[in-house]
PDB file of C-alpha atoms and ligand atoms in Angstrom:
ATOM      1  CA  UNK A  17       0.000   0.000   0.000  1.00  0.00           C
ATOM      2  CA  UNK A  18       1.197   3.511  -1.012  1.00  0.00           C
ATOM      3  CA  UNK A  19       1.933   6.075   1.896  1.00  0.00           C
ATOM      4  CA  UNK A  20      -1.190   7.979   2.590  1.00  0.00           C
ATOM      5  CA  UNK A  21      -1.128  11.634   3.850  1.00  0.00           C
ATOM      6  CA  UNK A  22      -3.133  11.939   6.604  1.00  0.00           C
ATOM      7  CA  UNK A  23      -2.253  15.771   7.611  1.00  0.00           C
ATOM      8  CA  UNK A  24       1.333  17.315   6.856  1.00  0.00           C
ATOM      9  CA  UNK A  25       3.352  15.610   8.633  1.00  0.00           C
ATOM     10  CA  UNK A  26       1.906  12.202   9.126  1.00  0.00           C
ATOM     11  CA  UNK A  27       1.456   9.169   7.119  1.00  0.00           C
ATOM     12  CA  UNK A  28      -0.990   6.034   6.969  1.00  0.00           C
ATOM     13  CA  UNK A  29       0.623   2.494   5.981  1.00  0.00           C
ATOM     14  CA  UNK A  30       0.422  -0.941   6.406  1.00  0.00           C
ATOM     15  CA  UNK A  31       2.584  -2.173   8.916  1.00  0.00           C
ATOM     16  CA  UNK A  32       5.605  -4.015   8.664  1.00  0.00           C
ATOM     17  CA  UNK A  33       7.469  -6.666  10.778  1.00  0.00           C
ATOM     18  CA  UNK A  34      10.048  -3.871  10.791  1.00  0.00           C
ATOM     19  CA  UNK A  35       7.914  -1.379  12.389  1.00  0.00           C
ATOM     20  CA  UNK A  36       8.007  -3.970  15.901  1.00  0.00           C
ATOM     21  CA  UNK A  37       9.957  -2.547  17.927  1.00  0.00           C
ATOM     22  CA  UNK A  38       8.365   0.925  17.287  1.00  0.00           C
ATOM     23  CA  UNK A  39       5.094  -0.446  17.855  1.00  0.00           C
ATOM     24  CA  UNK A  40       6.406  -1.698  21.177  1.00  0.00           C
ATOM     25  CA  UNK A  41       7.342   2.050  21.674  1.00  0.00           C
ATOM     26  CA  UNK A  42       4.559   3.684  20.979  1.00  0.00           C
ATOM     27  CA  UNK A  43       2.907   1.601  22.917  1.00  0.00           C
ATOM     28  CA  UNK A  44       4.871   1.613  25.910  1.00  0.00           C
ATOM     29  CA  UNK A  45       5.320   5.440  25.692  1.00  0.00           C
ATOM     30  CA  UNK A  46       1.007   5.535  26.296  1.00  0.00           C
ATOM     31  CA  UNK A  47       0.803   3.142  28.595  1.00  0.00           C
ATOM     32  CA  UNK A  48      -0.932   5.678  31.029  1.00  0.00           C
ATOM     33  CA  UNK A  49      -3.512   6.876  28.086  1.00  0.00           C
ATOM     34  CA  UNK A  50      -4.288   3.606  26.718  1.00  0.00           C
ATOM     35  CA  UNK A  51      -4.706   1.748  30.139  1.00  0.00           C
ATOM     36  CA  UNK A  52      -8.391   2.369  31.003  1.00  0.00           C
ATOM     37  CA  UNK A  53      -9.394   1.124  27.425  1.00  0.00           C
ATOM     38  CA  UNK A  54      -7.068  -2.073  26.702  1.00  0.00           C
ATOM     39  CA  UNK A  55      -7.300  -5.321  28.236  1.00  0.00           C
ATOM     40  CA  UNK A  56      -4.703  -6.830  30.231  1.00  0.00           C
ATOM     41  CA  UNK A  57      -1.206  -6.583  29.129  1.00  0.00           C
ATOM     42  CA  UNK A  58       1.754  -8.291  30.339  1.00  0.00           C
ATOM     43  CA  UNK A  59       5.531  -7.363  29.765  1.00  0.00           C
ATOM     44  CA  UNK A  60       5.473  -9.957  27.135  1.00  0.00           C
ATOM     45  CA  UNK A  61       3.206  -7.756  25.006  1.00  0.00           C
ATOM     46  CA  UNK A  62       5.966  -4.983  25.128  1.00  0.00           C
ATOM     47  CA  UNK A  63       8.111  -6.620  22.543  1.00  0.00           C
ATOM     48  CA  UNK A  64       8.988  -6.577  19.384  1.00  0.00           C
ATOM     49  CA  UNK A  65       8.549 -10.207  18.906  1.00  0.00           C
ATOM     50  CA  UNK A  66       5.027  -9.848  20.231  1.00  0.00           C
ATOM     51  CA  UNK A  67       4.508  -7.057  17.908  1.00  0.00           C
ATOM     52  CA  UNK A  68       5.733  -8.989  15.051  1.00  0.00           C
ATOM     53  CA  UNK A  69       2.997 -11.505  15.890  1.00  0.00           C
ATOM     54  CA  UNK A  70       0.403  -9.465  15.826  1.00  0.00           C
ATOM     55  CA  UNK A  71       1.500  -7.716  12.590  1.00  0.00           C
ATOM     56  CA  UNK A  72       1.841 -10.779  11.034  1.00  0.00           C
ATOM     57  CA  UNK A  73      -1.336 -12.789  12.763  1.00  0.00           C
ATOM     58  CA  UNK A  74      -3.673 -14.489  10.783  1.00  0.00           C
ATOM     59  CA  UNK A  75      -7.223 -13.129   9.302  1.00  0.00           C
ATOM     60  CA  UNK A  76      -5.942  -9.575  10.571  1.00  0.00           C
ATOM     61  CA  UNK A  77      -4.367  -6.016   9.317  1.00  0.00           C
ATOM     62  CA  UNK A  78      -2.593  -3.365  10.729  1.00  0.00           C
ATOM     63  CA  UNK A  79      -2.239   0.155   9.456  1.00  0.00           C
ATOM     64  CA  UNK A  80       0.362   2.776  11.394  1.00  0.00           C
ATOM     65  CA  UNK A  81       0.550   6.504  11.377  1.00  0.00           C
ATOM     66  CA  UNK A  82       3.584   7.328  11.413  1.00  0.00           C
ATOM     67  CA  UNK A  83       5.107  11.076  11.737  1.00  0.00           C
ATOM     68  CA  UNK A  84       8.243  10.072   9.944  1.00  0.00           C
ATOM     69  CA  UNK A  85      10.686   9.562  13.146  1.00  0.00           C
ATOM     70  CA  UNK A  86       7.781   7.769  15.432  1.00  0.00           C
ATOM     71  CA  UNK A  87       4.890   5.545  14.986  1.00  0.00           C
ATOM     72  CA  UNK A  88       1.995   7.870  16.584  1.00  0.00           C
ATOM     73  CA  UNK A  89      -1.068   5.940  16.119  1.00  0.00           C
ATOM     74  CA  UNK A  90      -2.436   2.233  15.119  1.00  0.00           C
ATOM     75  CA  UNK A  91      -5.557   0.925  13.449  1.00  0.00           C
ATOM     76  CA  UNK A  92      -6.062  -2.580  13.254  1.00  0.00           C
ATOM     77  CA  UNK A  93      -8.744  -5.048  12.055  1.00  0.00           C
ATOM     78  CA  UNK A  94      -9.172  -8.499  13.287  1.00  0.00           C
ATOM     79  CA  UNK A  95     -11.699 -11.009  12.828  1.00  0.00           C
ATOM     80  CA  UNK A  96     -11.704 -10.411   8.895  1.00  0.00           C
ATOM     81  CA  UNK A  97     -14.119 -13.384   7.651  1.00  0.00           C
ATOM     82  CA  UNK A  98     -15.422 -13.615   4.366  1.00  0.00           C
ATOM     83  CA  UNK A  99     -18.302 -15.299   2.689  1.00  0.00           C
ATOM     84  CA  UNK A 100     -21.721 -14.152   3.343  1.00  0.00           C
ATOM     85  CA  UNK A 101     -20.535 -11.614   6.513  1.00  0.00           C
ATOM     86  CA  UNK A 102     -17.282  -9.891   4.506  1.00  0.00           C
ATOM     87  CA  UNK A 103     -16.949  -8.324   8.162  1.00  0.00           C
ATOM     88  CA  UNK A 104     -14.108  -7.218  10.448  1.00  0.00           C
ATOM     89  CA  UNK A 105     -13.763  -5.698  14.239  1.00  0.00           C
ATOM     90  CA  UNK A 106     -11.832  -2.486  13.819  1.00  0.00           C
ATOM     91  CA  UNK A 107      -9.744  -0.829  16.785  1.00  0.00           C
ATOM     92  CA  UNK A 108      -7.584   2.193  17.068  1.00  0.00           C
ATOM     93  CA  UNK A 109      -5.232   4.849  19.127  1.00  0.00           C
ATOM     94  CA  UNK A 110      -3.659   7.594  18.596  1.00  0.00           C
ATOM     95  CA  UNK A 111      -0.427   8.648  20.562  1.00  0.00           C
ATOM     96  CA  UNK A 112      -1.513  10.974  23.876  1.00  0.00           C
ATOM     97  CA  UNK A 113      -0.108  14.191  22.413  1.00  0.00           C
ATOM     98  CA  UNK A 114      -1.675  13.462  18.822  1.00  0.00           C
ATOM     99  CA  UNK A 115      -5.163  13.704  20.448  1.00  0.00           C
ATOM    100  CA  UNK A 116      -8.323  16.099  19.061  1.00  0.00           C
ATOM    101  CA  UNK A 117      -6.259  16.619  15.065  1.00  0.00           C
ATOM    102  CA  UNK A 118      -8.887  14.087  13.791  1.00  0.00           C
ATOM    103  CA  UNK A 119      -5.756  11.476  13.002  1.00  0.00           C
ATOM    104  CA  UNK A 120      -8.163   8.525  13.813  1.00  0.00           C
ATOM    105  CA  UNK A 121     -11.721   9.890  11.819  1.00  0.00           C
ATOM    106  CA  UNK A 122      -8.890   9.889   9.287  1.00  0.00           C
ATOM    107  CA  UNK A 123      -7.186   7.101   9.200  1.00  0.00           C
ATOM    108  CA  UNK A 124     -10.335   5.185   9.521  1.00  0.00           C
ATOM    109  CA  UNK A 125     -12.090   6.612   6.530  1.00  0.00           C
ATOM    110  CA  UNK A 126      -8.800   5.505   4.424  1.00  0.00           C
ATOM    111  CA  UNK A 127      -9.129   1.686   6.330  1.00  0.00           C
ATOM    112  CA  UNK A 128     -12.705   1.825   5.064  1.00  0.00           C
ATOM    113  CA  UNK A 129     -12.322   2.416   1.381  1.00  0.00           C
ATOM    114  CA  UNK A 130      -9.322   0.129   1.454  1.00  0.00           C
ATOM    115  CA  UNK A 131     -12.070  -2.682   3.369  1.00  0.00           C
ATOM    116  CA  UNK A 132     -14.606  -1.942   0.207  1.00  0.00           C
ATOM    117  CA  UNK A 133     -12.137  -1.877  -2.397  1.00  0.00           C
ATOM    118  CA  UNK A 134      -9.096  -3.972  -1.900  1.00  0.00           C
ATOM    119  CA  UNK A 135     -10.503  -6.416   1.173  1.00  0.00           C
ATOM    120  CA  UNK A 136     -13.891  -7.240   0.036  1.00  0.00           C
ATOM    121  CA  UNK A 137     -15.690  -6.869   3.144  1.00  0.00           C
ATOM    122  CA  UNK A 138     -19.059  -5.391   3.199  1.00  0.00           C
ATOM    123  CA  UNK A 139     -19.136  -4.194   6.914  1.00  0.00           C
ATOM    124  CA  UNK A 140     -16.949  -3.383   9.845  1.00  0.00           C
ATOM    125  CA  UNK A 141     -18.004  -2.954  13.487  1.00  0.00           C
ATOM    126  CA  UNK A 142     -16.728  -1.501  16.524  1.00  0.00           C
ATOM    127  CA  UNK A 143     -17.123  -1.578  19.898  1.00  0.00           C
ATOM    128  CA  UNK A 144     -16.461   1.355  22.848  1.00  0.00           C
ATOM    129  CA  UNK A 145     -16.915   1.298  26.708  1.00  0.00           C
ATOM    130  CA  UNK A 146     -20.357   3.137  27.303  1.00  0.00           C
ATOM    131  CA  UNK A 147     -17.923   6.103  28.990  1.00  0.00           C
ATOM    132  CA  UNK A 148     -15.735   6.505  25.530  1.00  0.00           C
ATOM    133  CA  UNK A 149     -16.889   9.296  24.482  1.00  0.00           C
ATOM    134  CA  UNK A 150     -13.796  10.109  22.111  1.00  0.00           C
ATOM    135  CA  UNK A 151     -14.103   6.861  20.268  1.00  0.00           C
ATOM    136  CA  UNK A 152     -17.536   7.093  20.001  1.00  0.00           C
ATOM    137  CA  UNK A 153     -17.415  10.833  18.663  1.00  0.00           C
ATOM    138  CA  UNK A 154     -14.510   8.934  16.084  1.00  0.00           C
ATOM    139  CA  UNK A 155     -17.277   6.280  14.771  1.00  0.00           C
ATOM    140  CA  UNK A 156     -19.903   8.391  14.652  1.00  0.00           C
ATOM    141  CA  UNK A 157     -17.663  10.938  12.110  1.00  0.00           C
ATOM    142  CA  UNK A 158     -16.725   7.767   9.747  1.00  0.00           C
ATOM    143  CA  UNK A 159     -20.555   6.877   9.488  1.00  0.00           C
ATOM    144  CA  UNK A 160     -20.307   4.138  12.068  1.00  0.00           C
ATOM    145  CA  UNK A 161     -24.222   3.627  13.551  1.00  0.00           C
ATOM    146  CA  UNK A 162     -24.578   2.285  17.104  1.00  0.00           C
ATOM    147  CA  UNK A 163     -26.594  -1.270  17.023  1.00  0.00           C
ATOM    148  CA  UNK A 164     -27.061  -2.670  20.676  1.00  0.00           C
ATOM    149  CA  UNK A 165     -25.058  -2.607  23.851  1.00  0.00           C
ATOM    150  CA  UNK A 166     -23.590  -5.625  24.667  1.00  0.00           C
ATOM    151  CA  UNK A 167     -23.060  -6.269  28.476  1.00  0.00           C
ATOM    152  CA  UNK A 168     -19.894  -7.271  29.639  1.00  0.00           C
ATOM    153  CA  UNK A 169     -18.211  -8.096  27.081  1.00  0.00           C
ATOM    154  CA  UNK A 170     -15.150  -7.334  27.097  1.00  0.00           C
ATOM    155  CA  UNK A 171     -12.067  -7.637  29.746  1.00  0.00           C
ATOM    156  CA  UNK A 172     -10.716  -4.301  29.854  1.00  0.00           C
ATOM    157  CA  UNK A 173      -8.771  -2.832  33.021  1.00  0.00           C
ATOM    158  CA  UNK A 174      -9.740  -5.653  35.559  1.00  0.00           C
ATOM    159  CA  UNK A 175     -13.564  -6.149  34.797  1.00  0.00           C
ATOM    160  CA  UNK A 176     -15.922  -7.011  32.297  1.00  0.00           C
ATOM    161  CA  UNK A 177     -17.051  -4.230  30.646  1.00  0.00           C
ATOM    162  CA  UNK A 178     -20.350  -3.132  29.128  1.00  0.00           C
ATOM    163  CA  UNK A 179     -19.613  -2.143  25.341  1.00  0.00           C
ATOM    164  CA  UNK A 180     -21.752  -0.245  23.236  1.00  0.00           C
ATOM    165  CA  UNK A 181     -21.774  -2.033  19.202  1.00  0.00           C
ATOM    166  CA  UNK A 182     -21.310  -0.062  15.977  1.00  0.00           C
ATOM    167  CA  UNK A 183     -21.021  -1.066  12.702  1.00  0.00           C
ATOM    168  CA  UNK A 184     -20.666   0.584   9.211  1.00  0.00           C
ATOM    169  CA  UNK A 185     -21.877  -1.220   5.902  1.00  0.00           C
ATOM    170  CA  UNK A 186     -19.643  -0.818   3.167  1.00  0.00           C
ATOM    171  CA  UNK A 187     -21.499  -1.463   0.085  1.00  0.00           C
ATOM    172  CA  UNK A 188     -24.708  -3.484  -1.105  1.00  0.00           C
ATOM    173  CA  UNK A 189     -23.047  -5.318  -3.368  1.00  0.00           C
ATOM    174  CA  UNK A 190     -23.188  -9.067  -3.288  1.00  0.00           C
ATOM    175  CA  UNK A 191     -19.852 -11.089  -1.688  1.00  0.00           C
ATOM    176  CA  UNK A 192     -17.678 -11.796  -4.659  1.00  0.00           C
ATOM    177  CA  UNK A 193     -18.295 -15.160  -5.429  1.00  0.00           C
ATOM    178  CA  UNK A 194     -22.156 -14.563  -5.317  1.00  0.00           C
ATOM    179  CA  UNK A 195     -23.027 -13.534  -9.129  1.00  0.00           C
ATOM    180  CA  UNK A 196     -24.449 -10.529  -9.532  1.00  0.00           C
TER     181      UNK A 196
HETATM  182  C1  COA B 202     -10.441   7.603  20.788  1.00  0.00           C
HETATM  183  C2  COA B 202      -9.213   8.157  20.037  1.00  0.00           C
HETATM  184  C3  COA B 202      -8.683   7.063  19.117  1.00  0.00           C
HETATM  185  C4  COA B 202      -9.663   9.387  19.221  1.00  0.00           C
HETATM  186  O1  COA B 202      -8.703   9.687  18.222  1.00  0.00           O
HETATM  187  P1  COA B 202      -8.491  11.202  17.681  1.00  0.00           P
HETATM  188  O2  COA B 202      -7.583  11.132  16.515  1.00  0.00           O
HETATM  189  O3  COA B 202      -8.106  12.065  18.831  1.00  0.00           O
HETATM  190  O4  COA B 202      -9.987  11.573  17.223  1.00  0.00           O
HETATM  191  P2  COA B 202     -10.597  13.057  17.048  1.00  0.00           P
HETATM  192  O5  COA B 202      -9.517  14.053  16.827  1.00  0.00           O
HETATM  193  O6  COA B 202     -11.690  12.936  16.046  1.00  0.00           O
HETATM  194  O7  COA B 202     -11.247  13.367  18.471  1.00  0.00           O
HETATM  195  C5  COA B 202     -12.349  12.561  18.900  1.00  0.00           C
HETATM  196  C6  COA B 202     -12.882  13.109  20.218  1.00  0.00           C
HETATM  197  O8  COA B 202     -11.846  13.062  21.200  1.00  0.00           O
HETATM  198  C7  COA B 202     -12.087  14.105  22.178  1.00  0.00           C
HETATM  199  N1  COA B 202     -10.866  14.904  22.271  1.00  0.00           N
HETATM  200  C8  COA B 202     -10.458  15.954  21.502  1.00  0.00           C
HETATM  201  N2  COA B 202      -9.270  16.405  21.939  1.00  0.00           N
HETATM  202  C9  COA B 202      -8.909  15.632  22.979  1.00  0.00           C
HETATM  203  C10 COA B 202      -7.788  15.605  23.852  1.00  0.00           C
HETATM  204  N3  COA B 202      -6.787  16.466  23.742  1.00  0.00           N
HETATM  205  N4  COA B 202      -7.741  14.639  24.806  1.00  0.00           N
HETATM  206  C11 COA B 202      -8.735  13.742  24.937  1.00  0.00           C
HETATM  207  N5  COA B 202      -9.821  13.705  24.141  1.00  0.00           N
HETATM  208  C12 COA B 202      -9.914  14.652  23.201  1.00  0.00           C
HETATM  209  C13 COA B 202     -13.266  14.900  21.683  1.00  0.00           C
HETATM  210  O9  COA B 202     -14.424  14.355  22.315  1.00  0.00           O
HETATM  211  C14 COA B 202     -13.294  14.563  20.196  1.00  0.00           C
HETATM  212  O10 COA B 202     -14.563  14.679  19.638  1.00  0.00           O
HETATM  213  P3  COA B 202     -14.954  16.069  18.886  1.00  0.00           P
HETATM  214  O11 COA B 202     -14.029  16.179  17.703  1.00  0.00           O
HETATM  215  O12 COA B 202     -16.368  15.880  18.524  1.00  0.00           O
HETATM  216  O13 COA B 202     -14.716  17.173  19.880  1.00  0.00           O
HETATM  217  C15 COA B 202      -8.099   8.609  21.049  1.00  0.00           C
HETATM  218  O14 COA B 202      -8.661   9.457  21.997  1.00  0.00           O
HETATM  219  C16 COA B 202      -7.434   7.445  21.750  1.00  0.00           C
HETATM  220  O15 COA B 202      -6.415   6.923  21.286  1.00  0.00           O
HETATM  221  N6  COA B 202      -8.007   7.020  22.904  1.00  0.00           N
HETATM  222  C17 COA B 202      -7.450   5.915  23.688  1.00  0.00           C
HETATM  223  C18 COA B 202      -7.638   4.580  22.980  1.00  0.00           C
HETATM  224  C19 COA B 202      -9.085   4.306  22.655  1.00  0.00           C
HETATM  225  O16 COA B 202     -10.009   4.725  23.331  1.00  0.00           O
HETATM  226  N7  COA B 202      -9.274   3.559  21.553  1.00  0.00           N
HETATM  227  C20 COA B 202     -10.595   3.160  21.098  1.00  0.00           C
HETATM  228  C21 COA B 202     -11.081   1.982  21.880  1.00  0.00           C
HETATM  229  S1  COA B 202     -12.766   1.583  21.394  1.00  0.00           S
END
C-alpha cells in the first residue's frame, strides 16, 4: 500500500514486521492513556517479537501513522471473515499528544475504502466502553451507527465491561463469489 497523507506531517501504511519494535514504543510510551481502554497486558506484550505476531497474525491487518521519526497511532482489524458476513472488528489509538487533530476519523475513513475496495468486506463494526466518548465521537464521524449494547463483554482494566456495538456497511453489493 502507497503512503497515505493523513495531515502534513503524518502518514498512513500498512505495517511491517520492521515497524516492531516501534510499535512496542509507541505503545509503551502511552501506557498511562491507553490503560483504562485495553485489556490486560503483560511485559510480554511490550516486545517486538510480540509485535511482530500481531502484525503478522492471521485473518488480521494493521495500518500505522507514522510522523516520519515515530509511529503515533495504530488501526487494526481483526476477525476479517469472508463469505456471506465480509466483516471485520476495527480498533484504534492515537499517541496521547496526537489527540483532538482528527488522526483517527482519518485514518479510519482511508481503512474503510481500502475494506470496500481492496478487502472485500461489506461491513466493519466496533465496539467502545459506554464512557468513551472520544471513540464514540470517532465512529460516529466515519458513518459508524450504534446497534445494541452488549453487556460485559469485554475484559478491559480488571472487569468485564459493558460495550456499546457499531457497525458501518460498506457497500450493497453481493460477496464476490455470489453472481451478480
Ligand atoms: C479515541 C481516540 C482514538 C480518538 O482519536 P483522535 O484522533 O483524537 O480523534 P478526534 O480528533 O476525532 O477526536 C475525537 C474526540 O476526542 C475528544 N478529544 C479531543 N481532543 C482531545 C484531547 N486532547 N484529549 C482527549 N480527548 C480529546 C473529543 O471528544 C473529540 O470529539 P470532537 O471532535 O467531537 O470534539 C483517542 O482518543 C485514543 O487513542 N483514545 C485511547 C484509545 C481508545 O479509546 N481507543 C478506542 C477503543 S474503542
Amino acid at each position: 500500500m502507497p503512503h497515505v497523507s493523513i495531515t502534513p506531517g503524518i502518514t498512513l501504511r500498512r505495517a511491517v514486521p520492521a515497524d516492531a519494535q516501534a510499535l512496542a514504543d509507541a505503545q509503551i510510551r502511552n501506557k498511562a492513556h491507553l490503560a483504562a481502554t485495553e485489556p490486560y497486558r503483560d511485559a510480554s506484550y511490550y516486545t517486538a517479537a510480540a509485535q511482530t505476531e500481531r502484525i503478522t497474525q492471521p485473518q488480521s491487518a494493521t495500518w500505522v501513522l507514522d510522523d516520519g521519526e515515530r509511529i503515533v497511532g495504530r488501526v487494526m482489524l481483526t476477525g476479517i471473515v469472508l463469505g456471506p458476513l465480509c466483516s471485520a472488528s476495527v480498533g484504534y489509538w492515537v499517541d496521547a499528544d496526537h489527540r483532538g487533530r482528527g488522526l483517527v476519523p482519518a485514518a479510519l475513513e482511508e481503512i474503510a475504502r481500502i475494506s470496500r475496495d481492496e478487502l472485500g468486506l461489506h461491513r466493519l463494526e466496533a465496539g467502545t466502553l459506554t464512557d468513551n466518548v472520544a471513540s464514540q465521537r470517532v465512529l460516529a464521524k466515519c458513518g459508524f451507527v450504534r446497534y445494541g449494547l452488549a453487556p460485559r463483554f469485554l475484559h478491559i482494566a480488571g472487569e468485564w465491561r459493558d460495550h456499546v456495538l457499531f457497525q458501518r456497511i460498506l457497500h450493497d453489493d453481493p460477496p464476490a463469489h455470489v453472481p451478480k
